[in-house]
Coordinates of C-alpha atoms in Angstrom, one line a residue:
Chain A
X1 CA 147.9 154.7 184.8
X2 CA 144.7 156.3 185.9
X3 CA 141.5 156.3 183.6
X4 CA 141.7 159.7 182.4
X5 CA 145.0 161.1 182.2
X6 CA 145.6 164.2 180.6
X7 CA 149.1 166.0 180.4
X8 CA 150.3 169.9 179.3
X9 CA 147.2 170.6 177.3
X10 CA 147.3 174.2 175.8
X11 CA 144.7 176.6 173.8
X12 CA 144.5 180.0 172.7
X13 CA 142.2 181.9 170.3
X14 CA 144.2 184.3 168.8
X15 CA 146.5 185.8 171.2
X16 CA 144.2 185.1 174.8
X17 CA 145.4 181.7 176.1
X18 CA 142.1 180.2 177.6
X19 CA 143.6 176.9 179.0
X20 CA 147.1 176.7 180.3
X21 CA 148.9 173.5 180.6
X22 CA 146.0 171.6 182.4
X23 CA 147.2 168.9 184.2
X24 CA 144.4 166.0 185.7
X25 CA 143.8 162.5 186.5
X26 CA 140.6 160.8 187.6
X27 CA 140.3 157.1 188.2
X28 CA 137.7 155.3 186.8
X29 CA 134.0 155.4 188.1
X30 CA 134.7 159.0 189.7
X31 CA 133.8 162.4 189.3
X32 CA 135.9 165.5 189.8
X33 CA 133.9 168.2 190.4
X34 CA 135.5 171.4 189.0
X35 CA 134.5 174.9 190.6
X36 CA 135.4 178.3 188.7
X37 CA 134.2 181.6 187.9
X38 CA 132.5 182.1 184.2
X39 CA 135.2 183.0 182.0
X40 CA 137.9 181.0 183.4
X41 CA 138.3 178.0 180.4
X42 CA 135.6 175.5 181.9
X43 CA 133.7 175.1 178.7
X44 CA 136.8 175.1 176.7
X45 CA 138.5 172.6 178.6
X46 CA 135.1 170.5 178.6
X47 CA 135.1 170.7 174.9
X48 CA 138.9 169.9 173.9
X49 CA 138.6 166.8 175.9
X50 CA 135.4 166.2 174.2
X51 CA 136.9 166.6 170.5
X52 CA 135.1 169.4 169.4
X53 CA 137.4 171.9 170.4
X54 CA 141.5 171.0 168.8
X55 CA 144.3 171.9 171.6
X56 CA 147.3 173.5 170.3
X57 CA 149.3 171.0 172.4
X58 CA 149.7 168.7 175.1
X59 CA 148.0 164.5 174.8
X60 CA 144.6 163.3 176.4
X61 CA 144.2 159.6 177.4
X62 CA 141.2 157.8 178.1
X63 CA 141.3 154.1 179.3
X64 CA 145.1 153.6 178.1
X65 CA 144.4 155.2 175.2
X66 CA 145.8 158.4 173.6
X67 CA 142.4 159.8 172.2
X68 CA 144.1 163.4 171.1
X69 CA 143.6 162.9 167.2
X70 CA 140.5 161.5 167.7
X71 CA 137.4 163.0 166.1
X72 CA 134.5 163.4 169.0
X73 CA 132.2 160.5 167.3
X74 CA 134.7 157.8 167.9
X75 CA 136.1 158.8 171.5
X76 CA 132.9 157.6 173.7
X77 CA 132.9 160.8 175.6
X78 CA 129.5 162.8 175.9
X79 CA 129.8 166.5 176.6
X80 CA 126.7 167.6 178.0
X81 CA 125.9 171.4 177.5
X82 CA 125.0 173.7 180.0
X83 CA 121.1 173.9 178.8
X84 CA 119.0 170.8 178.2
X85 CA 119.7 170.9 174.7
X86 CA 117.3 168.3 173.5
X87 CA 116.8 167.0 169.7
X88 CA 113.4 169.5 169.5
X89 CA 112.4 167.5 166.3
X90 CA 112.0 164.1 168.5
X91 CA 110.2 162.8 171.3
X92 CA 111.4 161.9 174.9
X93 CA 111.7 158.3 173.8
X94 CA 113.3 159.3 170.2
X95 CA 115.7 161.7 172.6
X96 CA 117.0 159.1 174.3
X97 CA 117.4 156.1 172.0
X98 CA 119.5 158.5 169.8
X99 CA 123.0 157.1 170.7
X100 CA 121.7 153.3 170.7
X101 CA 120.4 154.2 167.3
X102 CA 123.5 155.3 166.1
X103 CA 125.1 152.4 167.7
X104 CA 122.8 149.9 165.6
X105 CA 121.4 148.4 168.2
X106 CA 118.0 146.4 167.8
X107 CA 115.0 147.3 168.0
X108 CA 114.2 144.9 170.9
X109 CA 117.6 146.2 172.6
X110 CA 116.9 150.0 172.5
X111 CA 112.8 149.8 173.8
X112 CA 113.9 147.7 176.3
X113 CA 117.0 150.2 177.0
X114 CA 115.2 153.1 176.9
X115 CA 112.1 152.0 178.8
X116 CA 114.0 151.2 181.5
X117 CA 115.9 154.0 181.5
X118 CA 112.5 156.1 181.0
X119 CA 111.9 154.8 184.8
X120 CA 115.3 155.4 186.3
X121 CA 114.5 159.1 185.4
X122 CA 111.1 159.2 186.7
X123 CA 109.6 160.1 183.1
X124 CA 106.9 157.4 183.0
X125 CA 104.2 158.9 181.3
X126 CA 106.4 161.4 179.2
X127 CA 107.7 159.5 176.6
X128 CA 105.5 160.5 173.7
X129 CA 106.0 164.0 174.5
X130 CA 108.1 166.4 172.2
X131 CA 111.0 168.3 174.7
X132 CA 108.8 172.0 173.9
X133 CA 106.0 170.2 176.4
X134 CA 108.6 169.3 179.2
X135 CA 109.9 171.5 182.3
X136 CA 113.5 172.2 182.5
X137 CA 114.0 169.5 184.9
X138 CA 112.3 166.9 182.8
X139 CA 114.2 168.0 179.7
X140 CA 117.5 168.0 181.8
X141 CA 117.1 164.5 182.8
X142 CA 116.2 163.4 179.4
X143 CA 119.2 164.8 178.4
X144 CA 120.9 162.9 181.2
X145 CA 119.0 159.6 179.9
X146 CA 120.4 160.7 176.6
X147 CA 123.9 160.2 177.3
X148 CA 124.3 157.6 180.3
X149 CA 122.5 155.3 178.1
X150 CA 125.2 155.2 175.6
X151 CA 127.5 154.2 178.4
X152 CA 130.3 156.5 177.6
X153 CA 133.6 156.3 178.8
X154 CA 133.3 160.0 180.7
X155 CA 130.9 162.4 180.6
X156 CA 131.3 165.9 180.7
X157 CA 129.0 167.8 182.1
X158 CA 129.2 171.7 181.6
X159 CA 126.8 174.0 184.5
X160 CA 123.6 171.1 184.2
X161 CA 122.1 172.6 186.6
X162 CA 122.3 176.1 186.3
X163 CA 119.2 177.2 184.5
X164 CA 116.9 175.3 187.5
X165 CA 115.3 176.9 190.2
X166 CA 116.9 175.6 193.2
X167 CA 114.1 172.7 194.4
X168 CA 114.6 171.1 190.9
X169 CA 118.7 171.3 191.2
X170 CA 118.7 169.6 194.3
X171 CA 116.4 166.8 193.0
X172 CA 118.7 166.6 189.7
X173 CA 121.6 166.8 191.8
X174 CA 120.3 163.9 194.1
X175 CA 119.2 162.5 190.8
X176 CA 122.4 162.5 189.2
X177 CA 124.6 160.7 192.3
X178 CA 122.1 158.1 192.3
X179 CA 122.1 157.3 188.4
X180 CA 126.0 157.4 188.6
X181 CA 126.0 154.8 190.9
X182 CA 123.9 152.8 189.0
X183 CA 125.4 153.2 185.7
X184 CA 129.1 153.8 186.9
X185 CA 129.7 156.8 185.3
X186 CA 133.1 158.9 185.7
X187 CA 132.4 162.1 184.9
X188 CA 134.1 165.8 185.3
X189 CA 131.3 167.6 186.6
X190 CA 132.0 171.8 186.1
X191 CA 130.0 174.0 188.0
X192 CA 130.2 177.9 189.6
X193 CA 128.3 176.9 192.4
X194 CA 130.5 176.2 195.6
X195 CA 127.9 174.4 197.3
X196 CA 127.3 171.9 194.3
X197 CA 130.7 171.3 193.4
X198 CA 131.2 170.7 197.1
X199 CA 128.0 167.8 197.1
X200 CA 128.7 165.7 193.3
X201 CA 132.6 165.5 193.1
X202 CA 134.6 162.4 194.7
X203 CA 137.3 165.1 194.2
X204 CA 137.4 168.4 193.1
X205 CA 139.1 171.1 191.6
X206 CA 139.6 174.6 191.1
X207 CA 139.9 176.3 187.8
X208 CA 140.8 180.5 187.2
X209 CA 142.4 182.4 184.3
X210 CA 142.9 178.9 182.6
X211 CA 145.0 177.2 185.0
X212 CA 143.0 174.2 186.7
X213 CA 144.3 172.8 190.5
X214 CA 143.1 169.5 191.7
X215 CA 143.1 168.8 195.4
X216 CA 144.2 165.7 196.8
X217 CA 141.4 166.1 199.6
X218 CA 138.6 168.1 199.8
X219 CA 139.5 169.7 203.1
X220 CA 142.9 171.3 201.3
X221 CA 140.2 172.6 198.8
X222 CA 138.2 174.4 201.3
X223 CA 141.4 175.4 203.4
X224 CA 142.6 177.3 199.7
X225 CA 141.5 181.0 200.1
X226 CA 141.2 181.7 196.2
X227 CA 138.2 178.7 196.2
X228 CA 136.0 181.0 197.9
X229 CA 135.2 178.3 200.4
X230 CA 136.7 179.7 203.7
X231 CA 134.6 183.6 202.6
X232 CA 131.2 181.6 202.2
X233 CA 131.7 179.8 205.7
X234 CA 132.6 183.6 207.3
X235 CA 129.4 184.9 205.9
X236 CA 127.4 182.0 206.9
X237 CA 128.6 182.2 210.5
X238 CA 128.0 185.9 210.7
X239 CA 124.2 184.9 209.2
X240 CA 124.1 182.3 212.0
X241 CA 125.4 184.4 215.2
X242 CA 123.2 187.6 214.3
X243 CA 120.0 184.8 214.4
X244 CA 121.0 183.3 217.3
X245 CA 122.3 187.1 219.1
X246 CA 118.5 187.9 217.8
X247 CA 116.9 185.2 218.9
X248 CA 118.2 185.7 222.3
X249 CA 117.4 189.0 222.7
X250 CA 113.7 188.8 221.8
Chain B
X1 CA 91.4 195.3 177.8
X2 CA 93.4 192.3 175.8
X3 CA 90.6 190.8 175.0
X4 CA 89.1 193.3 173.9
X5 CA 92.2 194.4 171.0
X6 CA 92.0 190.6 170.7
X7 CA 88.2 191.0 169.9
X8 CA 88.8 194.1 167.5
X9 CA 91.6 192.5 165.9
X10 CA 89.5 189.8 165.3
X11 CA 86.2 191.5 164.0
X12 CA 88.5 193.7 161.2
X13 CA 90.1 189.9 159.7
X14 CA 86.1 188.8 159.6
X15 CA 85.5 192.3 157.5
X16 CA 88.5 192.3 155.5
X17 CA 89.5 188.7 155.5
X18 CA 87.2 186.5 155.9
X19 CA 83.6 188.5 154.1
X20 CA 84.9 189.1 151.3
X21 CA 86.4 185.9 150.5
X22 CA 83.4 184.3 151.3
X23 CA 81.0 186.5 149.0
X24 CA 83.3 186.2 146.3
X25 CA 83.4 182.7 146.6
X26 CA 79.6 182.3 146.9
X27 CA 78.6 184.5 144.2
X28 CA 81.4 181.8 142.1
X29 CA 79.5 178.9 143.2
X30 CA 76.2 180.8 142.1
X31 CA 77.1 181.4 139.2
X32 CA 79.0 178.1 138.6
X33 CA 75.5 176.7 138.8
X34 CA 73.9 179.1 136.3
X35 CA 71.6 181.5 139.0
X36 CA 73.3 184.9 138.7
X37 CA 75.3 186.2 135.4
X38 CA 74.3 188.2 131.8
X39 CA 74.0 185.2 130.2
X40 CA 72.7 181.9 132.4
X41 CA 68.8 181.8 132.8
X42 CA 68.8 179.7 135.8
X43 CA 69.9 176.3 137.7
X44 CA 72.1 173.8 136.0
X45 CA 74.8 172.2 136.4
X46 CA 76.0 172.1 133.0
X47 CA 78.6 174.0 133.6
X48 CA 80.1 171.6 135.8
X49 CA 79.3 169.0 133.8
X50 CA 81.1 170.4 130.7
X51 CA 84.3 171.3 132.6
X52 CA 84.7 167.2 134.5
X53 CA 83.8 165.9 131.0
X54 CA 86.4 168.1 129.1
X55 CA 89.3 166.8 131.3
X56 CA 90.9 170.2 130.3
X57 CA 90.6 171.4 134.5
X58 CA 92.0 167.7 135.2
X59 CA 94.7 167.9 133.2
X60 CA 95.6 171.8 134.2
X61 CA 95.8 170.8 137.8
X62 CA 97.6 167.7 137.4
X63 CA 100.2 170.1 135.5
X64 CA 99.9 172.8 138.1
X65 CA 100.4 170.5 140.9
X66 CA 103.3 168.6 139.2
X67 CA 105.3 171.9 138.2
X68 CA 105.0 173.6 141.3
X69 CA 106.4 169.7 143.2
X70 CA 109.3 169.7 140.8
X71 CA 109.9 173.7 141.7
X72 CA 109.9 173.2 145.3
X73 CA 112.0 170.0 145.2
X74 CA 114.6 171.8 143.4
X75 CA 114.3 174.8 145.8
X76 CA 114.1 173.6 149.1
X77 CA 116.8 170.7 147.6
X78 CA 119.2 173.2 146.1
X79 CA 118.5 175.9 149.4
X80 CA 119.4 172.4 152.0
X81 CA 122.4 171.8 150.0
X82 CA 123.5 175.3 150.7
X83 CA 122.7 175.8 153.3
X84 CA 124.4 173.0 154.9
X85 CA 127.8 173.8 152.8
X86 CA 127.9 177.6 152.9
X87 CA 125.4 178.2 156.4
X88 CA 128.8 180.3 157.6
X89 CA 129.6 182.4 154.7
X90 CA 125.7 183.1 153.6
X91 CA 125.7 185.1 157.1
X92 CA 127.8 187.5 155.1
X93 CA 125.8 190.8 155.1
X94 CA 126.8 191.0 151.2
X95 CA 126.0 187.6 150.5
X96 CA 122.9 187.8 152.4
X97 CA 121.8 191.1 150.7
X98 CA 122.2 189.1 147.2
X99 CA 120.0 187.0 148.2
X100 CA 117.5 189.0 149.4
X101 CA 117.7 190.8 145.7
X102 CA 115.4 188.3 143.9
X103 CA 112.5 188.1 147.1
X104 CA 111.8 192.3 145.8
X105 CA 111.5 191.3 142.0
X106 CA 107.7 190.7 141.0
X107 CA 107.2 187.7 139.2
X108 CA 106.5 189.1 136.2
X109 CA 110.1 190.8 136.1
X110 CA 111.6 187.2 136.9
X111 CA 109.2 185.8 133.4
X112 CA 111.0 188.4 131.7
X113 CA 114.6 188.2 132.5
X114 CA 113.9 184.3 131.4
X115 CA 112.7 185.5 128.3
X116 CA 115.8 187.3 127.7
X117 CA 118.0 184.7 128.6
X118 CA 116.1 181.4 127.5
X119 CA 114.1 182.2 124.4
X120 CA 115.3 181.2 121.0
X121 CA 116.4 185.0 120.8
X122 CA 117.3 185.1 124.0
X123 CA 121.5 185.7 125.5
X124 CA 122.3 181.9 125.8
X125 CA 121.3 181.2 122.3
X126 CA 123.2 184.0 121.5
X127 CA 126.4 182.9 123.1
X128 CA 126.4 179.6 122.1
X129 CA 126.0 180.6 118.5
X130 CA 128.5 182.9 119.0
X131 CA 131.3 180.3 120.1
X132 CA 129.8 177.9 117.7
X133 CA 127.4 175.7 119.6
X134 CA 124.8 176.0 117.5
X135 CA 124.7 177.0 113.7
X136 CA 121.1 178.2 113.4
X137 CA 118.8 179.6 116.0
X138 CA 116.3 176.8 115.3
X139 CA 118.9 174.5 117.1
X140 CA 118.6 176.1 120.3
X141 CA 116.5 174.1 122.6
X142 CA 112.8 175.6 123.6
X143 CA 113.3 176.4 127.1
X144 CA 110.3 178.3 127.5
X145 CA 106.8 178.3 126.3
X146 CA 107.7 174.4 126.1
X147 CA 106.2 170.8 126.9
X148 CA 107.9 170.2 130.1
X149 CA 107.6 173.9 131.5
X150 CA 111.2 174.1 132.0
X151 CA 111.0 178.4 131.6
X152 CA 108.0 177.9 134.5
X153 CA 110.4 175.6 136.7
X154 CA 113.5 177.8 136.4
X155 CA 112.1 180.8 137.2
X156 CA 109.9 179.4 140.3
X157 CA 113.4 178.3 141.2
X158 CA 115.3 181.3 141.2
X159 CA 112.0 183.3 142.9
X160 CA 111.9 180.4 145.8
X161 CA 115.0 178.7 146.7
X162 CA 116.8 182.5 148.0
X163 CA 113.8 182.8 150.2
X164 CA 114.5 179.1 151.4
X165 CA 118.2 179.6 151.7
X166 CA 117.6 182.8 154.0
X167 CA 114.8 180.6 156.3
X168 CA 116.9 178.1 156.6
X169 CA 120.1 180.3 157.4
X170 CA 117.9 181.6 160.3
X171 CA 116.5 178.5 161.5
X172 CA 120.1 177.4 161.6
X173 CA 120.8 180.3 163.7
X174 CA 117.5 179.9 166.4
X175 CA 117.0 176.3 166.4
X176 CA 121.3 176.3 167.5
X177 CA 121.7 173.7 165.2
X178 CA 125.0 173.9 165.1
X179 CA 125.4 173.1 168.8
X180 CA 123.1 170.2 168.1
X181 CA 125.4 168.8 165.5
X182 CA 128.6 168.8 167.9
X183 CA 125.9 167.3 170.4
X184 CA 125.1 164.6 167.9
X185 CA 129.0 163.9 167.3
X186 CA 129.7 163.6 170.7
X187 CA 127.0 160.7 171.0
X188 CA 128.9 158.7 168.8
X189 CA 127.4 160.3 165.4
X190 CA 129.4 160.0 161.7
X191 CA 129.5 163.4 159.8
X192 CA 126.7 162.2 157.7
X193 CA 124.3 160.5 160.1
X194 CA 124.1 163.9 161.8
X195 CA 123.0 165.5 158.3
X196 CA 120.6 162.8 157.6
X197 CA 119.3 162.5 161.4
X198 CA 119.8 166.0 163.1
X199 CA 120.4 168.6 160.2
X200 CA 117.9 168.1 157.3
X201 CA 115.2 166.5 159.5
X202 CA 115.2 169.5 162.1
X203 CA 115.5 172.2 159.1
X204 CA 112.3 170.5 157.5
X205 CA 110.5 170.4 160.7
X206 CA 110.9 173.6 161.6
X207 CA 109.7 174.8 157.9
X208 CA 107.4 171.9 156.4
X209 CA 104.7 174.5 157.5
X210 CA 105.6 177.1 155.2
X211 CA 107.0 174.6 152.5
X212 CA 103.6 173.4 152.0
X213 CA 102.1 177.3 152.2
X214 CA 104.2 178.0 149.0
X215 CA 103.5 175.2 147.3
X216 CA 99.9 175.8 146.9
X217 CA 101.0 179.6 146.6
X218 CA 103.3 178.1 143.3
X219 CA 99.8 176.0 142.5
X220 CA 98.3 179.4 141.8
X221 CA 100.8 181.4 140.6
X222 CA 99.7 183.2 136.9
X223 CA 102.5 185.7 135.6
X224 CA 105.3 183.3 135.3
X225 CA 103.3 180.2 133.7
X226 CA 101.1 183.2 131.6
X227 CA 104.2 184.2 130.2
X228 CA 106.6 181.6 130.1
X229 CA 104.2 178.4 129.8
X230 CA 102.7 177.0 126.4
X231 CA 99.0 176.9 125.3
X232 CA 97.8 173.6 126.5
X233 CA 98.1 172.1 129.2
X234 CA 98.4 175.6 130.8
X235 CA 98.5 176.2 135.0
X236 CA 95.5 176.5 136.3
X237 CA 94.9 180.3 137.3
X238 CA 96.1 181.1 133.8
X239 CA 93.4 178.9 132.7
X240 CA 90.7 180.4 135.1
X241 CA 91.7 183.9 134.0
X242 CA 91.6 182.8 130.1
X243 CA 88.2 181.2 130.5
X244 CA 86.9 183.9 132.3
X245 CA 88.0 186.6 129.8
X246 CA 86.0 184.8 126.8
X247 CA 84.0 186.1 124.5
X248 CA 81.4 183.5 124.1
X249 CA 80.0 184.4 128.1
X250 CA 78.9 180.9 129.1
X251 CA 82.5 180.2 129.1
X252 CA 82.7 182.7 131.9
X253 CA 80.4 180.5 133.7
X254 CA 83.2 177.6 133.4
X255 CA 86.1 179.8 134.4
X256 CA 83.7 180.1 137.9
X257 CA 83.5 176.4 138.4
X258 CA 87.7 176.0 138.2
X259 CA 87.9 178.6 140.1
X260 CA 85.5 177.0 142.6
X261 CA 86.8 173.8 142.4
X262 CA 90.3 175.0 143.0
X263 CA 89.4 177.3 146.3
X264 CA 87.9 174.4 147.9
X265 CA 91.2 172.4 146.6
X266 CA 93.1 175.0 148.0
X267 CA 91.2 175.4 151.3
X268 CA 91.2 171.8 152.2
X269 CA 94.9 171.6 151.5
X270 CA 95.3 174.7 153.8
X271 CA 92.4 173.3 156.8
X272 CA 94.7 170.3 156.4
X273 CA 98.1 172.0 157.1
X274 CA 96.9 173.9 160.0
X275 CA 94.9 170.8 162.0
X276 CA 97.8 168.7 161.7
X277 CA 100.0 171.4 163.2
X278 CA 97.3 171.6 165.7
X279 CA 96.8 168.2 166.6
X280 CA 100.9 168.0 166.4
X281 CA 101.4 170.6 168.7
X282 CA 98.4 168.5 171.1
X283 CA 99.3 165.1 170.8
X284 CA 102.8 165.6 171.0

């Protein structure tokens, strides 16, 4: 059975049905990126498989376990929200040894932990710092640092990027592939940009009105009309013969 | 043309802030040491001298100090406890409204509603000796103008901990503490590690600020402890008001040096809060 299997989950608030029998799989030490338009049951479906959202049916299960019942603190999934939602009350160091904290690991464990972590995320020279005197990229990788460091079974990770400007998503984006090699993370990775969910999924899927589609391969993805994918590439190729039809012409 | 309002804005808290304050405190200190008032005839610190030696101004500020601590432990205790069980329901414009009710009544109002409930004469006594509690008024319990200042903590109570509960409600609300609870469970966090870790120690960071403003505010408060507290040991601007309102006049000289004594208390307290905050917000 696959690392994350998760079969006929439902859920409705009141009478608008916001997930719709999801169906997915993901192996272990991937990440499915999962494209879809705001609205569509992304966060909701992030959250139910996180625990702090209760499905009104179906079963999750996580390493050949069924983890449905189970409250959020004892699954080992880390839902990452879409802003950098650091502890504002601690430092960068503080931040990030959270988890290892809870965990009761010592005190020798979690400097050396968290130091080296510090360096995986390029925040030498930050650690001291409360998360009101970082950037938005610093405070989004501390909240990366944050949860990979906990080594959770899946993390979750709702729009990361989207409050960047677009030179600090593709650094966290190049950022993030890098430290999931390292660290082995499997991950669903939700995102309405095409382009992104395109570059940080092994696979990827499409999610509207509540109903979520994986694609075997990523090439059946970008054949799908209702992705978007096949529009984007039309307007980029009209972008790309008016410059060249210009470029002749002068 | 900001710095300019800035400049204005600044020039009218010197005049109406700052000048005053600083003449009145100055013409305290003078005549503290006996060089202006009716009935000093020059320097001496006798004054002083009397007031250290009396261990009355000791003793009214260690009582000061230690009934406005126990009021704002049982106010920003009670408003926590709240705030974490009810944070939902207290959003409740009713509820909230209620609340707000005891931030408009003056203190004085609040020292009198405690006398009519509290005294001797007061409704409790009356109910209990109504279904029997007690047999003779003497039996009820002195609840205010007592030893321990219970009327003075009580009161303090019901005047502070609302206007906790609602700050705390709203820092709740900005500081999307909620959201940082179900972050806290999802890194592996137990229902009450994320009280102790993320919950109470965010509310109190955000506030500490103005917890420690009201507590020197409580330090000086004077209708409640005028009204509700007992002769001696009495809170200290009672005491600086009594002394000053004497009629033997070189007592009004020693009502100056509490009063001095207390603003430079007060101010260091204050210089205090505001460096640390500064050197917080610095340092990191």
């Amino acid at each position: 059975m696959s690392f994350l299997h998760i079969e006929n989950i439902n859920k409705a608030f009141g009478s608008d049905s916001i997930v719709k029998n999801l169906q997915l799989t993901l192996e272990n030490n991937r990440t499915l990126s999962i494209l879809g338009k705001s609205g569509c049951g992304k966060t909701t479906m992030l959250k139910i498989i996180a625990g702090l959202i209760k499905p009104d049916s179906g079963t999750i299960r996580l390493n050949n376990k069924t983890i449905t019942e189970q409250p959020a603190a004892k699954r080992n999934i880390v839902y990452l929200y879409q802003e950098d939602l650091l502890f504002p009350h601690l430092t960068v160091f503080e931040n990030i040894a959270f988890g290892l904290r809870i965990q009761k690991k010592s005190k020798d464990e979690i400097q050396d932990q968290v130091e080296s972590m510090i360096n995986s995320l390029e925040l030498s020279g930050h650690k001291h710092k409360m998360p009101q005197q970082l950037s938005g990229g610093q405070r989004q990788r501390v909240s990366f640092g944050r949860a990979i460091i906990t080594n959770p079974s899946l993390l979750l990770l709702d729009e990361p990027f989207g409050s960047l400007d677009s030179m600090t998503r593709q650094n966290m984006q190049s950022l993030f592939k890098s430290l999931a090699q390292q660290f082995h993370i499997t991950s669903l990775f939700v995102t309405h940009d095409l382009k992104e969910a395109l570059l940080m999924g092994d696979e990827i899927a499409y999610m509207d009105a509540g109903y979520l589609k994986v694609y075997k391969e990523k090439s059946d993805f970008m054949k799908d009309k209702s992705t978007g994918v096949l529009a984007e590439v039309e307007f980029w190729n009209g972008i790309a013969s008016d410059l060249s039809s210009n470029f002749i012409s002068s | 043309m900001r710095t300019k309002y800035q400049n204005i804005g600044l020039l009218f808290f010197a005049v109406l802030g700052i000048i005053p304050f600083a003449l009145s405190f100055i013409y305290a200190l003078l005549y503290s040491l006996g060089l202006v008032g009716v009935a000093n005839s020059g320097f001496t610190i006798e004054h002083w001298q009397e007031i250290l030696e009396s261990g009355e101004f000791i003793k009214s500020f260690g009582f000061s100090a230690f009934m406005a601590l126990i009021a704002m432990v049982f106010s920003v205790g009670i408003a926590l406890w709240l705030t974490l069980l009810f944070h939902k329901k207290i959003q409740h414009k009713t509820i909230s409204f209620l609340l707000y009710l005891p931030l408009a009544l003056p203190g004085v109002v609040s020292a009198f509603f405690a006398v009519q409930i509290l005294s001797k004469s007061g409704y409790f006594s009356r109910w209990f000796y109504q279904i029997g509690w007690i047999k003779d008024i003497q039996e009820f319990p002195d609840l205010i103008n007592d030893d321990f200042g219970f009327g003075i903590i009580l009161t303090f109570v019901s005047v502070v901990m609302p206007f906790f509960l609602l700050l705390f409600i709203g820092v709740f609300k900005t500081e999307r503490i909620a959201e940082l609870e179900s972050l806290a469970a999802s890194l592996g966090s137990r229902p009450n590690q994320i009280i102790r870790r993320i919950t109470i120690p965010l509310l109190l960071h955000k506030t500490w600020p103005l917890i420690a403003l009201y507590y020197i505010f409580l330090l000086g408060a004077y209708e409640i402890p005028l009204i509700l507290g007992q002769e001696s040991p009495q809170m200290l601007s009672v005491l600086i008001v009594r002394e000053l309102k004497q009629f033997d006049l070189t007592k009004i000289s020693e009502g100056y040096v509490v009063a001095v004594i207390y603003t430079v208390l007060v101010t260091i307290m204050t210089l205090f809060l505001f460096l640390r905050r500064k050197s917080i917000r610095i340092d990191g």
